[in-house]
């Protein structure tokens, strides 16, 4: 038996939900193995560990006995395979794919024993279930079995009568599968391009995405040959419109996708992850359009989703709190945001830290503490954000992080450090061709702030920068920067000498009177 790396087994066990762990215990208890055997003790020991400690496990399993590395490796490999088998059995009870695969196995069993009528009955049930869930690959397999059973029975009249229908049905299913695959390819291509530079600041980037959208499949909804394909159609346009900042269209299309999946409960129950993604995207869109009642409704829906795996549970947690934080930030409720942040950190303790992508929260952590006036804590998380690996999806946000870094050091009165940061920020932006009008205005303000000597002069400088920002916020290529941080509210708070949260709340209330 091959060696199973320690981390591989540890990660698998740590990824199990509570119900999956309980099912594993029942699964192994149903076998004839001694219930106190080593592999069950090893499972419990790994489950109890917070950090993997191989030596501690060996001592626990073998006590004072001599430890044979080969036997220990075989034990881990056996446990790994046993956990996978229990999960397969678990999924058979919850996944339509596993259910249909089991039914097809039954067809094979019946066929080998010449129970042909029973095969036909089972195939009819398989097709009905597969069509309901648009599992077209299983329809194709069932159709092949129809031909095979008829051939074995020498049922020539059936083949003569039904062969054309079977072939046509098979062709239609294959076309639908191909249609879904083509939509998936477009969706993934958009994801890749969007992650490279989600803050589209140049016409070249917009044109690049627009060229992807010129494909025949995207001309209208009728090109989608199934509900699964139609859902992908809506997700593609949601992502595209979001990328080019057409928020009204994002709302319109994402709502269609949400209505589609909610009106088809079998789709919702089978693909929980797709529903989480669509609901989360719709909530984000509602937030950008200041439809906060609908954001709150989405939060309630997220809480009601029944996760099937620990991964689903973590994803729901992640999406719920990211949208909850955004809602509090938009409305200026920073005290509520800090309370939600503490609850979020408390709930995180039940998840494996390696599974939680903390990087996507650093900006919101920064924003919450900035809005609360805790600049030291805000700077701590901003530095965490700046120190993230510069992968593809971080390229576009590095300039925003550096601008905010200048602002927070300005707030903290770090004049000497600002001179160094100003030079390094300019070099960074210039090297990546990202010195747009917004960046020039901020850099100019920070540079000139050292020359300001009176409060009146400072207010005039704040006023001029606010005027510049208001003009830039009307330019599509510059407007996106104001989507992430309320720079204008920050300037108003400085001009009017008011707390930042108070100004954000006032601006929110003015827009919703």
Coordinates of C-alpha atoms in Angstrom, one line a residue:
X1 CA 0.0 0.0 0.0
X2 CA 1.4 3.4 -1.0
X3 CA 2.6 5.9 1.5
X4 CA 0.0 8.6 2.4
X5 CA 1.7 12.0 3.2
X6 CA 0.8 13.2 6.8
X7 CA -0.7 16.5 5.6
X8 CA -2.9 14.8 3.1
X9 CA -4.7 12.7 5.7
X10 CA -4.8 15.6 8.2
X11 CA -6.4 18.0 5.7
X12 CA -8.9 15.4 4.6
X13 CA -10.1 14.7 8.2
X14 CA -10.1 18.4 9.1
X15 CA -12.3 19.2 6.0
X16 CA -15.1 16.9 7.2
X17 CA -18.3 18.4 8.6
X18 CA -19.7 17.2 11.9
X19 CA -22.3 15.0 10.1
X20 CA -19.6 13.5 7.9
X21 CA -17.5 12.6 10.9
X22 CA -20.5 11.0 12.6
X23 CA -21.3 9.1 9.4
X24 CA -17.7 7.8 9.3
X25 CA -18.0 6.4 12.9
X26 CA -21.2 4.6 11.9
X27 CA -19.7 3.4 8.6
X28 CA -16.7 1.8 10.3
X29 CA -18.8 0.4 13.2
X30 CA -20.9 -1.5 10.7
X31 CA -17.9 -3.5 9.7
X32 CA -16.6 -6.6 11.4
X33 CA -13.4 -4.9 12.5
X34 CA -12.6 -4.5 16.2
X35 CA -14.1 -1.2 17.2
X36 CA -10.9 -0.3 19.2
X37 CA -8.6 -0.9 16.2
X38 CA -5.7 1.5 15.4
X39 CA -7.2 3.3 12.4
X40 CA -10.2 4.5 14.4
X41 CA -8.0 5.7 17.2
X42 CA -5.8 7.5 14.6
X43 CA -8.9 9.2 13.1
X44 CA -10.0 10.5 16.6
X45 CA -6.4 11.6 17.4
X46 CA -6.0 13.6 14.2
X47 CA -9.5 15.1 14.6
X48 CA -8.5 16.3 18.1
X49 CA -5.2 18.0 16.9
X50 CA -5.2 21.7 16.0
X51 CA -1.7 21.4 14.5
X52 CA -0.4 18.2 13.0
X53 CA 2.1 16.4 15.2
X54 CA 3.1 13.1 13.7
X55 CA 5.3 12.0 16.6
X56 CA 2.5 12.6 19.1
X57 CA 0.2 10.4 17.0
X58 CA 2.7 7.6 16.8
X59 CA 3.1 7.5 20.6
X60 CA -0.6 7.6 21.1
X61 CA -1.3 4.7 18.6
X62 CA 1.7 2.5 19.6
X63 CA 2.2 3.4 23.2
X64 CA 5.6 2.1 24.2
X65 CA 5.7 -0.5 21.4
X66 CA 8.4 -0.4 18.7
X67 CA 7.2 1.8 15.9
X68 CA 7.6 0.5 12.3
X69 CA 7.5 3.4 9.9
X70 CA 6.2 1.2 7.1
X71 CA 3.3 -0.1 9.1
X72 CA 2.5 3.4 10.3
X73 CA 2.5 4.6 6.7
X74 CA 0.2 1.7 5.7
X75 CA -2.1 2.6 8.6
X76 CA -2.4 6.2 7.4
X77 CA -3.0 5.1 3.8
X78 CA -5.7 2.6 4.9
X79 CA -7.4 5.3 7.0
X80 CA -7.3 7.7 4.0
X81 CA -9.0 5.2 1.7
X82 CA -11.5 4.3 4.4
X83 CA -12.5 8.0 4.9
X84 CA -12.9 8.4 1.1
X85 CA -15.2 5.2 1.0
X86 CA -17.3 6.6 3.8
X87 CA -17.7 9.9 2.0
X88 CA -18.7 8.1 -1.2
X89 CA -21.3 6.3 0.8
X90 CA -22.4 9.5 2.4
X91 CA -22.7 11.3 -0.9
X92 CA -24.8 8.5 -2.4
X93 CA -27.6 9.6 0.0
X94 CA -27.4 13.3 -0.9
X95 CA -26.1 13.6 -4.5
X96 CA -28.3 13.0 -7.5
X97 CA -25.2 12.0 -9.5
X98 CA -24.3 9.3 -7.0
X99 CA -27.9 8.2 -7.0
X100 CA -28.1 7.8 -10.7
X101 CA -24.7 6.1 -10.9
X102 CA -26.0 3.6 -8.3
X103 CA -29.1 3.0 -10.5
X104 CA -26.9 2.4 -13.5
X105 CA -24.9 -0.1 -11.5
X106 CA -28.2 -1.9 -10.7
X107 CA -29.0 -2.0 -14.5
X108 CA -25.7 -3.7 -15.1
X109 CA -26.4 -6.2 -12.3
X110 CA -29.8 -7.0 -13.7
X111 CA -28.5 -7.2 -17.3
X112 CA -25.8 -9.8 -16.3
X113 CA -28.6 -11.9 -14.9
X114 CA -30.9 -11.6 -17.9
X115 CA -33.6 -9.6 -16.0
X116 CA -34.3 -7.5 -19.1
X117 CA -37.8 -6.2 -18.3
X118 CA -36.5 -5.0 -14.9
X119 CA -33.6 -3.3 -16.8
X120 CA -36.1 -1.4 -18.9
X121 CA -38.1 -0.2 -15.9
X122 CA -34.9 1.0 -14.2
X123 CA -33.7 2.8 -17.3
X124 CA -37.1 4.6 -17.6
X125 CA -36.6 5.9 -14.0
X126 CA -33.0 6.9 -14.7
X127 CA -34.0 8.9 -17.7
X128 CA -36.8 10.7 -15.9
X129 CA -34.5 11.6 -13.0
X130 CA -31.6 12.6 -15.3
X131 CA -33.8 14.9 -17.4
X132 CA -35.2 16.5 -14.3
X133 CA -31.7 17.4 -13.1
X134 CA -30.3 18.0 -16.6
X135 CA -27.7 15.2 -16.0
X136 CA -27.5 14.6 -19.8
X137 CA -24.5 12.4 -19.6
X138 CA -26.5 9.8 -17.8
X139 CA -29.3 10.1 -20.3
X140 CA -26.8 9.2 -23.0
X141 CA -25.6 6.2 -21.0
X142 CA -29.2 5.1 -20.4
X143 CA -30.0 5.3 -24.1
X144 CA -27.0 3.1 -24.9
X145 CA -28.3 0.6 -22.4
X146 CA -31.7 0.7 -24.2
X147 CA -30.0 -0.3 -27.5
X148 CA -27.9 -3.0 -25.7
X149 CA -30.8 -4.6 -24.0
X150 CA -32.8 -4.7 -27.2
X151 CA -29.9 -6.2 -29.2
X152 CA -29.3 -8.9 -26.5
X153 CA -33.0 -9.8 -26.6
X154 CA -32.9 -9.7 -30.4
X155 CA -35.8 -7.3 -30.3
X156 CA -35.5 -6.1 -33.9
X157 CA -39.0 -4.6 -34.0
X158 CA -38.1 -2.3 -31.1
X159 CA -34.8 -1.3 -32.7
X160 CA -36.6 -0.7 -36.1
X161 CA -39.2 1.4 -34.4
X162 CA -37.1 3.2 -31.8
X163 CA -33.6 3.5 -33.2
X164 CA -34.1 6.8 -34.9
X165 CA -35.8 8.3 -31.8
X166 CA -32.9 7.0 -29.6
X167 CA -30.3 8.5 -31.9
X168 CA -32.0 11.8 -32.1
X169 CA -32.4 11.9 -28.3
X170 CA -28.8 11.1 -27.9
X171 CA -27.7 13.8 -30.3
X172 CA -29.9 16.4 -28.5
X173 CA -28.3 15.4 -25.1
X174 CA -24.8 15.6 -26.6
X175 CA -25.6 19.1 -28.0
X176 CA -26.8 20.2 -24.6
X177 CA -23.7 18.9 -23.0
X178 CA -21.5 20.7 -25.6
X179 CA -23.6 23.9 -25.1
X180 CA -23.0 23.8 -21.3
X181 CA -19.3 23.1 -21.8
X182 CA -19.0 26.1 -24.2
X183 CA -20.7 28.4 -21.7
X184 CA -18.4 27.2 -19.0
X185 CA -15.3 28.0 -21.1
X186 CA -16.5 31.5 -21.7
X187 CA -17.3 31.9 -18.0
X188 CA -13.8 30.7 -16.9
X189 CA -12.1 32.9 -19.5
X190 CA -13.9 36.0 -18.1
X191 CA -12.9 35.0 -14.6
X192 CA -9.3 34.8 -15.6
X193 CA -9.3 38.2 -17.4
X194 CA -11.3 39.8 -14.6
X195 CA -8.9 38.5 -11.8
X196 CA -5.9 39.8 -13.7
X197 CA -7.3 43.3 -13.5
X198 CA -10.8 43.7 -12.0
X199 CA -10.4 47.5 -11.6
X200 CA -10.6 48.2 -15.3
X201 CA -8.9 51.5 -15.8
X202 CA -8.2 51.4 -19.6
X203 CA -10.3 51.1 -22.7
X204 CA -8.0 48.4 -23.9
X205 CA -9.1 46.1 -21.0
X206 CA -12.8 46.9 -21.6
X207 CA -12.3 46.1 -25.3
X208 CA -10.6 42.8 -24.4
X209 CA -13.6 41.7 -22.4
X210 CA -16.1 43.0 -25.0
X211 CA -14.4 40.8 -27.6
X212 CA -15.1 37.7 -25.5
X213 CA -18.8 38.7 -25.3
X214 CA -19.1 38.9 -29.1
X215 CA -19.6 35.1 -29.4
X216 CA -22.8 33.7 -31.0
X217 CA -23.8 31.9 -27.8
X218 CA -24.1 35.2 -26.0
X219 CA -26.4 37.0 -28.5
X220 CA -29.6 36.1 -26.6
X221 CA -31.0 33.7 -24.0
X222 CA -32.4 31.4 -26.7
X223 CA -28.8 30.1 -27.4
X224 CA -28.9 28.3 -24.0
X225 CA -30.3 24.8 -24.6
X226 CA -30.9 24.0 -20.9
X227 CA -31.5 25.6 -17.5
X228 CA -27.9 24.8 -16.5
X229 CA -26.7 26.6 -19.7
X230 CA -29.1 29.5 -19.1
X231 CA -27.8 29.9 -15.5
X232 CA -24.2 30.1 -16.9
X233 CA -25.5 32.7 -19.5
X234 CA -26.7 34.9 -16.7
X235 CA -23.6 34.4 -14.6
X236 CA -21.4 35.4 -17.6
X237 CA -23.3 38.6 -18.2
X238 CA -23.4 39.4 -14.5
X239 CA -19.6 39.2 -14.4
X240 CA -19.2 41.1 -17.6
X241 CA -21.5 44.0 -16.6
X242 CA -19.9 44.1 -13.2
X243 CA -16.4 44.4 -14.8
X244 CA -17.5 47.4 -17.0
X245 CA -19.4 49.1 -14.2
X246 CA -22.9 48.8 -15.7
X247 CA -24.6 48.3 -12.3
X248 CA -28.2 48.5 -13.5
X249 CA -27.5 45.7 -15.9
X250 CA -25.6 43.7 -13.3
X251 CA -28.7 43.9 -11.0
X252 CA -31.1 43.0 -13.8
X253 CA -29.2 39.9 -15.0
X254 CA -28.1 38.6 -11.6
X255 CA -31.7 38.8 -10.4
X256 CA -32.7 36.7 -13.4
X257 CA -30.1 34.1 -12.4
X258 CA -31.3 34.1 -8.8
X259 CA -34.9 33.7 -9.8
X260 CA -34.0 30.9 -12.1
X261 CA -32.3 28.8 -9.5
X262 CA -34.8 29.7 -6.7
X263 CA -37.7 28.6 -9.0
X264 CA -36.1 25.2 -9.6
X265 CA -35.7 23.7 -6.1
X266 CA -34.0 20.6 -7.5
X267 CA -31.2 22.8 -8.9
X268 CA -30.9 24.6 -5.6
X269 CA -30.7 21.4 -3.6
X270 CA -28.3 19.7 -5.9
X271 CA -25.8 22.6 -6.4
X272 CA -25.6 24.5 -3.2
X273 CA -22.3 26.1 -4.2
X274 CA -23.8 27.7 -7.3
X275 CA -26.7 29.1 -5.2
X276 CA -24.2 30.6 -2.7
X277 CA -22.2 32.2 -5.5
X278 CA -25.3 33.7 -7.3
X279 CA -26.9 34.9 -4.0
X280 CA -23.6 36.5 -2.9
X281 CA -23.0 38.2 -6.3
X282 CA -26.6 39.6 -6.2
X283 CA -26.0 40.9 -2.7
X284 CA -22.8 42.6 -3.8
X285 CA -24.7 44.2 -6.7
X286 CA -27.5 45.4 -4.4
X287 CA -24.9 46.9 -2.1
X288 CA -23.2 48.9 -4.9
X289 CA -26.6 50.2 -6.0
X290 CA -27.5 51.1 -2.4
X291 CA -30.5 48.6 -2.4
X292 CA -29.7 47.8 1.3
X293 CA -33.1 46.2 2.0
X294 CA -32.3 43.6 -0.6
X295 CA -28.8 43.1 0.8
X296 CA -30.4 42.3 4.2
X297 CA -32.8 39.9 2.5
X298 CA -29.8 38.1 0.9
X299 CA -28.1 37.8 4.3
X300 CA -31.2 36.1 5.7
X301 CA -31.2 33.7 2.7
X302 CA -27.6 32.9 3.2
X303 CA -28.2 32.0 6.8
X304 CA -31.1 29.6 5.8
X305 CA -29.0 27.6 3.4
X306 CA -28.3 24.1 4.6
X307 CA -24.6 23.3 3.9
X308 CA -23.8 19.8 2.7
X309 CA -20.1 20.0 3.5
X310 CA -17.8 21.9 5.8
X311 CA -16.6 23.7 2.6
X312 CA -20.1 24.9 2.0
X313 CA -20.4 25.9 5.6
X314 CA -17.2 27.9 5.4
X315 CA -18.3 29.5 2.2
X316 CA -21.6 30.6 3.6
X317 CA -19.8 32.0 6.6
X318 CA -17.4 33.9 4.3
X319 CA -20.0 35.3 2.0
X320 CA -22.4 36.2 4.9
X321 CA -19.8 38.2 6.8
X322 CA -18.2 39.8 3.8
X323 CA -21.6 41.2 2.8
X324 CA -22.5 42.0 6.4
X325 CA -19.3 44.0 6.8
X326 CA -19.9 45.8 3.4
X327 CA -23.5 46.7 4.5
X328 CA -22.2 48.2 7.7
X329 CA -19.5 50.1 5.9
X330 CA -21.8 51.5 3.3
X331 CA -24.2 52.8 5.9
X332 CA -21.6 54.1 8.3
X333 CA -22.5 51.6 11.1
X334 CA -18.9 50.9 12.2
X335 CA -19.8 50.0 15.8
X336 CA -22.2 47.3 14.4
X337 CA -19.4 46.3 12.0
X338 CA -16.9 45.8 14.9
X339 CA -19.5 43.7 16.8
X340 CA -20.0 41.5 13.7
X341 CA -16.2 41.3 13.3
X342 CA -15.8 39.9 16.8
X343 CA -18.6 37.3 16.1
X344 CA -17.0 36.4 12.8
X345 CA -13.6 35.8 14.4
X346 CA -15.3 33.7 17.2
X347 CA -17.1 31.5 14.7
X348 CA -13.9 31.1 12.6
X349 CA -12.4 29.0 15.4
X350 CA -14.5 26.0 14.4
X351 CA -12.8 26.0 10.9
X352 CA -9.3 24.9 10.0
X353 CA -7.3 28.1 9.6
X354 CA -5.7 26.6 6.4
X355 CA -9.1 26.5 4.8
X356 CA -10.1 30.1 5.5
X357 CA -8.8 32.6 3.0
X358 CA -8.2 35.5 5.4
X359 CA -6.6 37.6 2.6
X360 CA -10.0 38.5 1.1
X361 CA -11.1 40.1 4.5
X362 CA -8.0 42.2 5.2
X363 CA -9.4 45.2 3.3
X364 CA -12.7 45.1 5.2
X365 CA -10.9 44.6 8.5
X366 CA -8.8 47.7 7.6
X367 CA -11.9 49.7 6.7
X368 CA -13.9 48.8 9.8
X369 CA -11.0 49.8 12.1
X370 CA -10.3 53.0 10.0
X371 CA -14.0 53.9 10.3
X372 CA -13.8 53.3 14.1
X373 CA -10.8 55.6 14.4
X374 CA -8.5 52.7 15.5
X375 CA -5.7 53.6 13.0
X376 CA -3.1 51.4 14.6
X377 CA -5.3 48.3 14.1
X378 CA -6.3 49.5 10.6
X379 CA -2.7 49.9 9.6
X380 CA -2.0 46.4 10.9
X381 CA -4.5 44.9 8.5
X382 CA -3.6 47.2 5.7
X383 CA 0.0 45.9 6.0
X384 CA -1.3 42.3 5.9
X385 CA -3.1 43.2 2.7
X386 CA 0.0 44.8 1.2
X387 CA 2.1 41.8 2.1
X388 CA -0.2 39.3 0.3
X389 CA 1.5 37.3 -2.5
X390 CA 1.3 39.3 -5.7
X391 CA -0.7 36.7 -7.6
X392 CA -2.8 37.6 -10.6
X393 CA -5.8 38.6 -8.6
X394 CA -3.8 41.0 -6.4
X395 CA -2.3 43.1 -9.2
X396 CA -5.1 45.5 -9.6
X397 CA -5.6 46.2 -5.9
X398 CA -2.0 47.0 -5.0
X399 CA -2.3 50.6 -6.2
X400 CA -5.5 51.2 -4.1
X401 CA -3.8 49.6 -1.0
X402 CA -0.8 52.0 -1.5
X403 CA -3.0 55.1 -1.8
X404 CA -4.8 54.1 1.4
X405 CA -1.5 53.5 3.1
X406 CA -0.6 57.1 2.4
X407 CA -3.9 58.3 3.8
X408 CA -3.7 56.4 7.0
X409 CA -0.1 57.6 7.7
X410 CA -1.4 61.1 6.9
X411 CA -4.1 60.6 9.5
X412 CA -1.5 59.3 12.0
X413 CA 0.7 62.4 11.4
X414 CA 3.7 60.4 10.3
X415 CA 5.1 63.3 8.2
X416 CA 8.7 61.9 8.0
X417 CA 7.6 58.5 6.9
X418 CA 5.2 60.0 4.4
X419 CA 8.0 61.4 2.3
X420 CA 9.6 58.0 1.9
X421 CA 6.2 56.3 1.2
X422 CA 5.3 59.0 -1.3
X423 CA 8.4 58.3 -3.4
X424 CA 8.1 54.5 -3.1
X425 CA 4.4 54.6 -4.0
X426 CA 5.1 56.8 -7.1
X427 CA 7.8 54.5 -8.2
X428 CA 5.6 51.5 -7.8
X429 CA 2.6 53.0 -9.7
X430 CA 4.8 54.3 -12.5
X431 CA 6.6 51.0 -13.0
X432 CA 3.1 49.4 -13.5
X433 CA 1.7 52.2 -15.6
X434 CA -0.9 53.0 -13.0
X435 CA -0.5 56.7 -12.4
X436 CA -4.0 57.7 -13.4
X437 CA -5.7 61.0 -12.6
X438 CA -7.0 59.8 -9.3
X439 CA -3.5 58.7 -8.2
X440 CA -2.0 62.0 -9.4
X441 CA -4.4 64.0 -7.3
X442 CA -3.7 62.0 -4.1
X443 CA 0.0 62.0 -4.6
X444 CA 0.0 65.8 -5.3
X445 CA -2.1 66.4 -2.1
X446 CA 0.2 64.3 0.1
X447 CA 3.3 66.0 -1.4
X448 CA 1.9 69.5 -0.9
X449 CA 0.6 68.8 2.6
X450 CA 4.0 69.2 4.1
X451 CA 4.1 72.8 2.9
X452 CA 0.7 73.7 4.6
X453 CA 1.1 75.7 7.8
X454 CA -2.4 76.9 8.7
X455 CA -5.8 75.2 9.3
X456 CA -7.4 77.5 6.6
X457 CA -4.8 76.4 4.0
X458 CA -5.4 72.8 4.9
X459 CA -9.2 73.1 4.6
X460 CA -8.7 74.8 1.2
X461 CA -6.5 71.9 0.1
X462 CA -9.1 69.4 1.3
X463 CA -11.8 71.4 -0.5
X464 CA -9.9 71.4 -3.8
X465 CA -9.2 67.6 -3.5
X466 CA -12.9 67.0 -2.8
X467 CA -13.8 69.0 -5.9
X468 CA -11.3 67.0 -8.0
X469 CA -12.7 63.7 -6.6
X470 CA -16.3 64.7 -7.4
X471 CA -15.3 65.4 -11.0
X472 CA -13.3 62.1 -11.3
X473 CA -16.1 60.1 -9.8
X474 CA -18.1 60.9 -12.9
X475 CA -15.5 59.5 -15.2
X476 CA -16.0 55.7 -15.8
X477 CA -12.3 54.8 -15.8
X478 CA -11.8 56.7 -12.5
X479 CA -15.1 56.0 -10.8
X480 CA -14.2 52.5 -9.9
X481 CA -11.7 53.7 -7.2
X482 CA -14.6 55.3 -5.3
X483 CA -16.5 52.0 -5.4
X484 CA -14.0 50.6 -2.8
X485 CA -13.5 53.4 -0.4
X486 CA -15.6 56.6 0.3
X487 CA -12.8 59.1 -0.3
X488 CA -15.3 62.0 -0.6
X489 CA -16.8 61.2 2.8
X490 CA -13.3 61.1 4.3
X491 CA -12.6 64.6 2.9
X492 CA -15.9 66.0 4.1
X493 CA -15.1 64.7 7.6
X494 CA -11.8 66.6 7.5
X495 CA -13.4 69.8 6.1
X496 CA -16.3 69.8 8.5
X497 CA -14.3 68.4 11.4
X498 CA -16.8 65.6 11.9
X499 CA -16.2 61.9 12.7
X500 CA -15.9 59.9 9.5
X501 CA -18.7 57.4 10.5
X502 CA -21.1 60.4 11.0
X503 CA -20.4 61.8 7.6
X504 CA -20.9 58.3 6.0
X505 CA -24.2 57.9 7.8
X506 CA -25.4 61.4 6.7
X507 CA -24.5 60.8 3.1
X508 CA -26.3 57.5 3.2
X509 CA -29.4 59.1 4.8
X510 CA -29.5 61.9 2.2
X511 CA -29.5 59.4 -0.6
X512 CA -32.4 57.4 0.9
X513 CA -34.8 60.2 2.0

